[in-house]
Coordinates of C-alpha atoms in Angstrom, one line a residue:
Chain N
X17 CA 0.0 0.0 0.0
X18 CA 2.9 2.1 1.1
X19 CA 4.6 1.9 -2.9
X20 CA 2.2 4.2 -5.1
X21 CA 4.2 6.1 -6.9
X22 CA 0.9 8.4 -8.7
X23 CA 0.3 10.7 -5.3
X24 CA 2.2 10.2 -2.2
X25 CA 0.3 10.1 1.1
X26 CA -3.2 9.6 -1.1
X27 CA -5.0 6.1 -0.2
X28 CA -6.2 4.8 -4.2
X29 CA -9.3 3.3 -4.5
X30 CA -9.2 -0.3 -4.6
X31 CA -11.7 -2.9 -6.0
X32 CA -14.1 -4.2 -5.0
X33 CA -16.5 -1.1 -4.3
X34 CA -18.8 -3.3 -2.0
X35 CA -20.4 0.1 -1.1
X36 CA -20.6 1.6 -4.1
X37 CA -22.7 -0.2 -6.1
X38 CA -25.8 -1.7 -6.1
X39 CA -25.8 -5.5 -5.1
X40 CA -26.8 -7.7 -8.0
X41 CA -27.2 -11.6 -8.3
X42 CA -23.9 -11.3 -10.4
X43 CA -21.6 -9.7 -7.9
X44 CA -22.8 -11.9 -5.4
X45 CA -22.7 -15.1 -7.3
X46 CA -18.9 -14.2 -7.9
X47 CA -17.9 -13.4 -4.7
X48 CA -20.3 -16.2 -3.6
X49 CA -17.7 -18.4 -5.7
X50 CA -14.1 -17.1 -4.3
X51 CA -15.5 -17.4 -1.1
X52 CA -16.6 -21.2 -1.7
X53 CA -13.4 -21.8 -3.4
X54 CA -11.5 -21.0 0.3
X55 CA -14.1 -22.6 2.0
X56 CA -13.0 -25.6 0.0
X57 CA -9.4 -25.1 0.2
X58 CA -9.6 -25.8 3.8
X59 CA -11.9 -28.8 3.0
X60 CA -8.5 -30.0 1.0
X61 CA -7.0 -30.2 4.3
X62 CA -10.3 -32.4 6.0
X63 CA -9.8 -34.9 2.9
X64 CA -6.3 -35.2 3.8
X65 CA -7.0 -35.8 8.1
X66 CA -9.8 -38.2 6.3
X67 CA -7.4 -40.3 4.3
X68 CA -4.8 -40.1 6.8
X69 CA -7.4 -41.3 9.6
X70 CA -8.4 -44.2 7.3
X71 CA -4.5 -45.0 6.5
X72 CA -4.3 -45.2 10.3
X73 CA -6.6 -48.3 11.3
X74 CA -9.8 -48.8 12.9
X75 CA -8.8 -46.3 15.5
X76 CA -7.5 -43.6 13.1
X77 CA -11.0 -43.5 11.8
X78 CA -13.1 -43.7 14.8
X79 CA -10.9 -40.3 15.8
X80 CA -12.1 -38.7 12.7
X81 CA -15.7 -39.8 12.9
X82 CA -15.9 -38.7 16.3
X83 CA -15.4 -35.5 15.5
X84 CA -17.3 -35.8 11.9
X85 CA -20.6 -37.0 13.7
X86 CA -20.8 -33.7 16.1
X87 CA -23.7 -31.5 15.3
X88 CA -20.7 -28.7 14.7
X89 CA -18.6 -31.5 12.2
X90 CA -22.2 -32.4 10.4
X91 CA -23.1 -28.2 9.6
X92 CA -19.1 -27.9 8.7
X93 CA -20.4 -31.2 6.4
X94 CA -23.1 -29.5 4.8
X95 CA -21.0 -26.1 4.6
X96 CA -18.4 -27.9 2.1
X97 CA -21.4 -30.0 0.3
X98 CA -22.9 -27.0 -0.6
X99 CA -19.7 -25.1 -1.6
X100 CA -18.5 -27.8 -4.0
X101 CA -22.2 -28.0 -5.3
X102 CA -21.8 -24.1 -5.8
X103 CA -18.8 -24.1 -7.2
X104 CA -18.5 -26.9 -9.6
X105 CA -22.4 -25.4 -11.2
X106 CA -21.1 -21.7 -11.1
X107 CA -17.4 -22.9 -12.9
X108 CA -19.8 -24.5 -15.5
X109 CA -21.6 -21.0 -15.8
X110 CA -17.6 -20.0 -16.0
X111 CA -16.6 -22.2 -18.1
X112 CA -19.5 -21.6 -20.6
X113 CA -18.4 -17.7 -20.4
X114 CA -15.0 -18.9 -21.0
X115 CA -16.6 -20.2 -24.6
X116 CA -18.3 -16.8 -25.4
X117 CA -21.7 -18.5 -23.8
X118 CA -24.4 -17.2 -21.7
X119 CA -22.6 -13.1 -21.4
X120 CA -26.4 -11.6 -22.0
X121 CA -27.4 -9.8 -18.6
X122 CA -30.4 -11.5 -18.4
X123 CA -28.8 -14.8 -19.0
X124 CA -26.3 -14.1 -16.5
X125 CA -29.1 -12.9 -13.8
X126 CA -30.8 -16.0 -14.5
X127 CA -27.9 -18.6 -14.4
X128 CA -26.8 -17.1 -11.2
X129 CA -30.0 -17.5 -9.6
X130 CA -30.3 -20.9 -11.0
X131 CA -26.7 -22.3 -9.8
X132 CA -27.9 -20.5 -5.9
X133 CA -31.2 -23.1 -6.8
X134 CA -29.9 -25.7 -7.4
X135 CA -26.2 -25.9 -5.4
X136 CA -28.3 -25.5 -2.7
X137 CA -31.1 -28.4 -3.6
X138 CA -27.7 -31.0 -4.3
X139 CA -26.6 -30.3 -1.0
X140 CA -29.7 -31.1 0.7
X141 CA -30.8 -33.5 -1.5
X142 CA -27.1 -35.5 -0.6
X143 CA -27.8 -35.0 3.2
X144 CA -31.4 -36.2 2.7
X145 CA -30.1 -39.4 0.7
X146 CA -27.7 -40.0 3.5
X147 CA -30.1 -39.6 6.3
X148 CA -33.1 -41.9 5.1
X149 CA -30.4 -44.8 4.6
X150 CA -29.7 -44.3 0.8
X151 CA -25.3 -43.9 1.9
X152 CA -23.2 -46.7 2.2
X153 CA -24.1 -48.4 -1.1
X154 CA -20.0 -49.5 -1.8
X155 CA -20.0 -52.0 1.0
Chain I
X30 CA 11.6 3.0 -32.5
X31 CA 12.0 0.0 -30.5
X32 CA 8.8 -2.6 -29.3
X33 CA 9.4 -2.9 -25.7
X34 CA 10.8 -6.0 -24.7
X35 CA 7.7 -7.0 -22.5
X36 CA 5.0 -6.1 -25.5
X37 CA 7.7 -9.0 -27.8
X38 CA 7.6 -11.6 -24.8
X39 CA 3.5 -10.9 -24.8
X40 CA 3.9 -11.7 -20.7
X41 CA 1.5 -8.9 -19.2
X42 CA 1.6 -7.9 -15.5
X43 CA 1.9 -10.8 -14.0
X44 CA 5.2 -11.5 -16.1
X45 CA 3.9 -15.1 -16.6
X46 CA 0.9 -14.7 -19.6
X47 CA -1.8 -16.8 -20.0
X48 CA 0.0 -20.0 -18.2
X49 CA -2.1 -19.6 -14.9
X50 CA -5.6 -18.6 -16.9
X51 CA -5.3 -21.9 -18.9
X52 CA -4.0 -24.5 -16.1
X53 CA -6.7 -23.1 -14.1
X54 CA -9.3 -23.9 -16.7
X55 CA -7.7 -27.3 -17.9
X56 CA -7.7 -28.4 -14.0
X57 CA -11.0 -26.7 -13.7
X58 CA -12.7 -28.8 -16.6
X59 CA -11.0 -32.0 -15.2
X60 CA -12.6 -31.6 -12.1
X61 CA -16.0 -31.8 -13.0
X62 CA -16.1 -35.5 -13.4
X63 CA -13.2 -36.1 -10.6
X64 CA -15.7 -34.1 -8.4
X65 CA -18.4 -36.1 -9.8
X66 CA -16.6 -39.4 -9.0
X67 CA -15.6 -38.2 -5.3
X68 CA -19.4 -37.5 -4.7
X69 CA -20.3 -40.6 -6.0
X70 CA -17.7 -42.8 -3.9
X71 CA -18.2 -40.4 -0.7
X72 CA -21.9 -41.1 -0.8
X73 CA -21.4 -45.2 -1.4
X74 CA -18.9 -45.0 2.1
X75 CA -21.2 -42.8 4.1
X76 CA -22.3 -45.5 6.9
X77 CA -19.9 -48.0 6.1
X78 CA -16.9 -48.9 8.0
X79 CA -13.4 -48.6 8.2
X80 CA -12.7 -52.0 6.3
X81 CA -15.4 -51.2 3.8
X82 CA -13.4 -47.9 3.1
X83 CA -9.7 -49.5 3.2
X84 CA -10.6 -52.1 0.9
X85 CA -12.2 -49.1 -1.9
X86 CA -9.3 -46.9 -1.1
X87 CA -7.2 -49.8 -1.8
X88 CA -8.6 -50.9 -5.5
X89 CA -5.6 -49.2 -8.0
X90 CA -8.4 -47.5 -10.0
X91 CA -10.3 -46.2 -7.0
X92 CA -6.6 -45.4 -5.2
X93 CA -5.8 -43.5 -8.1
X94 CA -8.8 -41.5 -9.1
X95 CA -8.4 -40.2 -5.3
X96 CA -5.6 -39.3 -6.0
X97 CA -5.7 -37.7 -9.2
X98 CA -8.9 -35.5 -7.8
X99 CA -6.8 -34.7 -4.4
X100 CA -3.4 -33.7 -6.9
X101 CA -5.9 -31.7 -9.5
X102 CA -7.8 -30.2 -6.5
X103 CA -4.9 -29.1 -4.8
X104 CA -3.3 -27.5 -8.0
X105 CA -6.3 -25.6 -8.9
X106 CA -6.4 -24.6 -5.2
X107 CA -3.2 -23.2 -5.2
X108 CA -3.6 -21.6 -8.6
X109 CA -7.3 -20.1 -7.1
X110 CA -6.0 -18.8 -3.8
X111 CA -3.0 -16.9 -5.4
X112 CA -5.3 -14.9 -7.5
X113 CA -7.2 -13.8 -4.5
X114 CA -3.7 -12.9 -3.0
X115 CA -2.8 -11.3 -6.2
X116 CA -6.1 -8.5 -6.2
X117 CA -5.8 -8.2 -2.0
X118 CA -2.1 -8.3 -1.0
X119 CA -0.1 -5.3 -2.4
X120 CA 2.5 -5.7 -0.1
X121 CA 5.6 -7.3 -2.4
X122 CA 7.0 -9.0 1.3
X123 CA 3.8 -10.0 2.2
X124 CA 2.8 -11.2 -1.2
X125 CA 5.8 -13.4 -1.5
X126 CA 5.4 -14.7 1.7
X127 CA 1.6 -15.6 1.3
X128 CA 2.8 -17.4 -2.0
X129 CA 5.0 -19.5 -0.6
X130 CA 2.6 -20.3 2.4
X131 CA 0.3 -21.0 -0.4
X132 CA 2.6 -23.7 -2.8
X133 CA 3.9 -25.5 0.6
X134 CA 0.4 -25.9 1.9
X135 CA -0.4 -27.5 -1.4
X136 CA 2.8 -29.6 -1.8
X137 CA 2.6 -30.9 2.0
X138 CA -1.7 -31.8 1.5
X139 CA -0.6 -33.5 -1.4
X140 CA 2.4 -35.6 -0.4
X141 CA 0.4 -36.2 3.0
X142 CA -3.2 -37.6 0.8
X143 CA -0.6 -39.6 -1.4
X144 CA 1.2 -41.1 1.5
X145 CA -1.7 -42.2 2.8
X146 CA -3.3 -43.5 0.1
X147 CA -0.5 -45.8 -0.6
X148 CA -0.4 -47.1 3.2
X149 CA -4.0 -47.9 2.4
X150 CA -3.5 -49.8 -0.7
X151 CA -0.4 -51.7 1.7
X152 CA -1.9 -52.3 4.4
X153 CA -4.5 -54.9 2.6

């Protein structure tokens, strides 16, 4: 902050303007998708405790599930469910930009709407598979 | 008249072009059906037990799609997090120093899911 060279002493603006503009399903849908993308970077590091705890014997694993099976560990569950849901539909939607696909505002409006609809009816719909019995099919 | 050297090398502001843009779409598109896959095996293991999930874990193809969707996770990770450190940290020090944080964290998660995934396949 300290190296602008333009005006000495004078604080630039930075990005993003969060009070500037108006909020819009696009903004939020984006930030919506960095802010998944962290939450899942520290889910990288649950995988890893997970395979590790597995790799360690029956104990190993009952030391991770003890801790998964919390009330606390099962809404941390959902969180990451939810943000890989949100971010694998919404890095479609970017992917599909990527290709010159979908840039129309209204097109945008609506696909962001559509990957909040639906990221969040995968994550449920998951939990709810899991919690009438439908998990546990690989045995 | 001279072209400046950096408009001949095409490299932009980052002094790296388009490398980071395209590995981040390239690991990006592979995830889809990695993260597909993982869903699919999470879901069958959910309710299980431990034997149930050493002896997936510990089939080569279901060994190494793990750990092809850990090593392609983890890259696009590291390749996600530094642009967020790139738009917030202006800092050169500081930037440096959260880069670095950033590559280790992703080399050590990915050594660490490896190593275990090969005790795994071991141990049976």
């Amino acid at each position: 902050m300290a190296d602008h060279p333009q005006r000495p002493g004078h604080e630039r603006p930075l990005s993003p303007h969060l009070s500037i503009y108006r909020w819009q399903v696009t903004m939020l849908a984006s930030i919506t998708h960095r802010a998944t993308g962290i939450a899942l970077a520290v889910g990288t590091l649950v995988l890893a405790w997970w395979l590790v705890s597995i790799s360690n014997g029956p104990e190993g694993y009952e030391s991770f599930m003890a801790v998964a099976a919390t009330p606390i560990g099962l809404v941390i569950l959902f969180g990451f469910a939810w943000s890989l849901a949100f971010h694998m539909l919404n890095g479609i939607r970017h992917l599909a930009w990527d290709m010159g696909y979908g840039f129309s505002k209204v097109t945008a409006t609506q696909t962001g709407s559509l990957v909040y609809v639906l990221s969040l009816l995968i994550a449920v719909a998951v939990f709810a598979f899991v919690w009438t019995g439908h998990g546990g099919y690989l045995q | 008249m001279s072209t400046p050297l950096h408009k001949v090398q095409g490299l932009g502001a980052a002094h790296s072009g388009t490398g980071h843009f395209w590995r981040q779409r390239i690991t990006a598109v592979a995830l889809v059906p990695l993260g597909l896959w993982f869903t699919y095996a999470i879901l069958g293991l959910i309710g299980t037990n431990e034997v149930a999930i050493l002896s997936f874990l510990a089939q080569p193809l279901n060994a190494l799609l793990m750990a092809a969707f850990a090593a392609t996770m983890l890259y696009h990770m590291s390749l996600g997090l530094q642009v967020v450190v790139d738009d917030y940290i202006h800092g050169t020090g500081t930037k440096i120093f959260c880069l670095l944080l950033i590559r280790f964290m992703m080399i050590a998660t990915m050594v660490t899911c490896i190593f275990a995934l090969i005790r795994i396949a071991a141990s049976t």
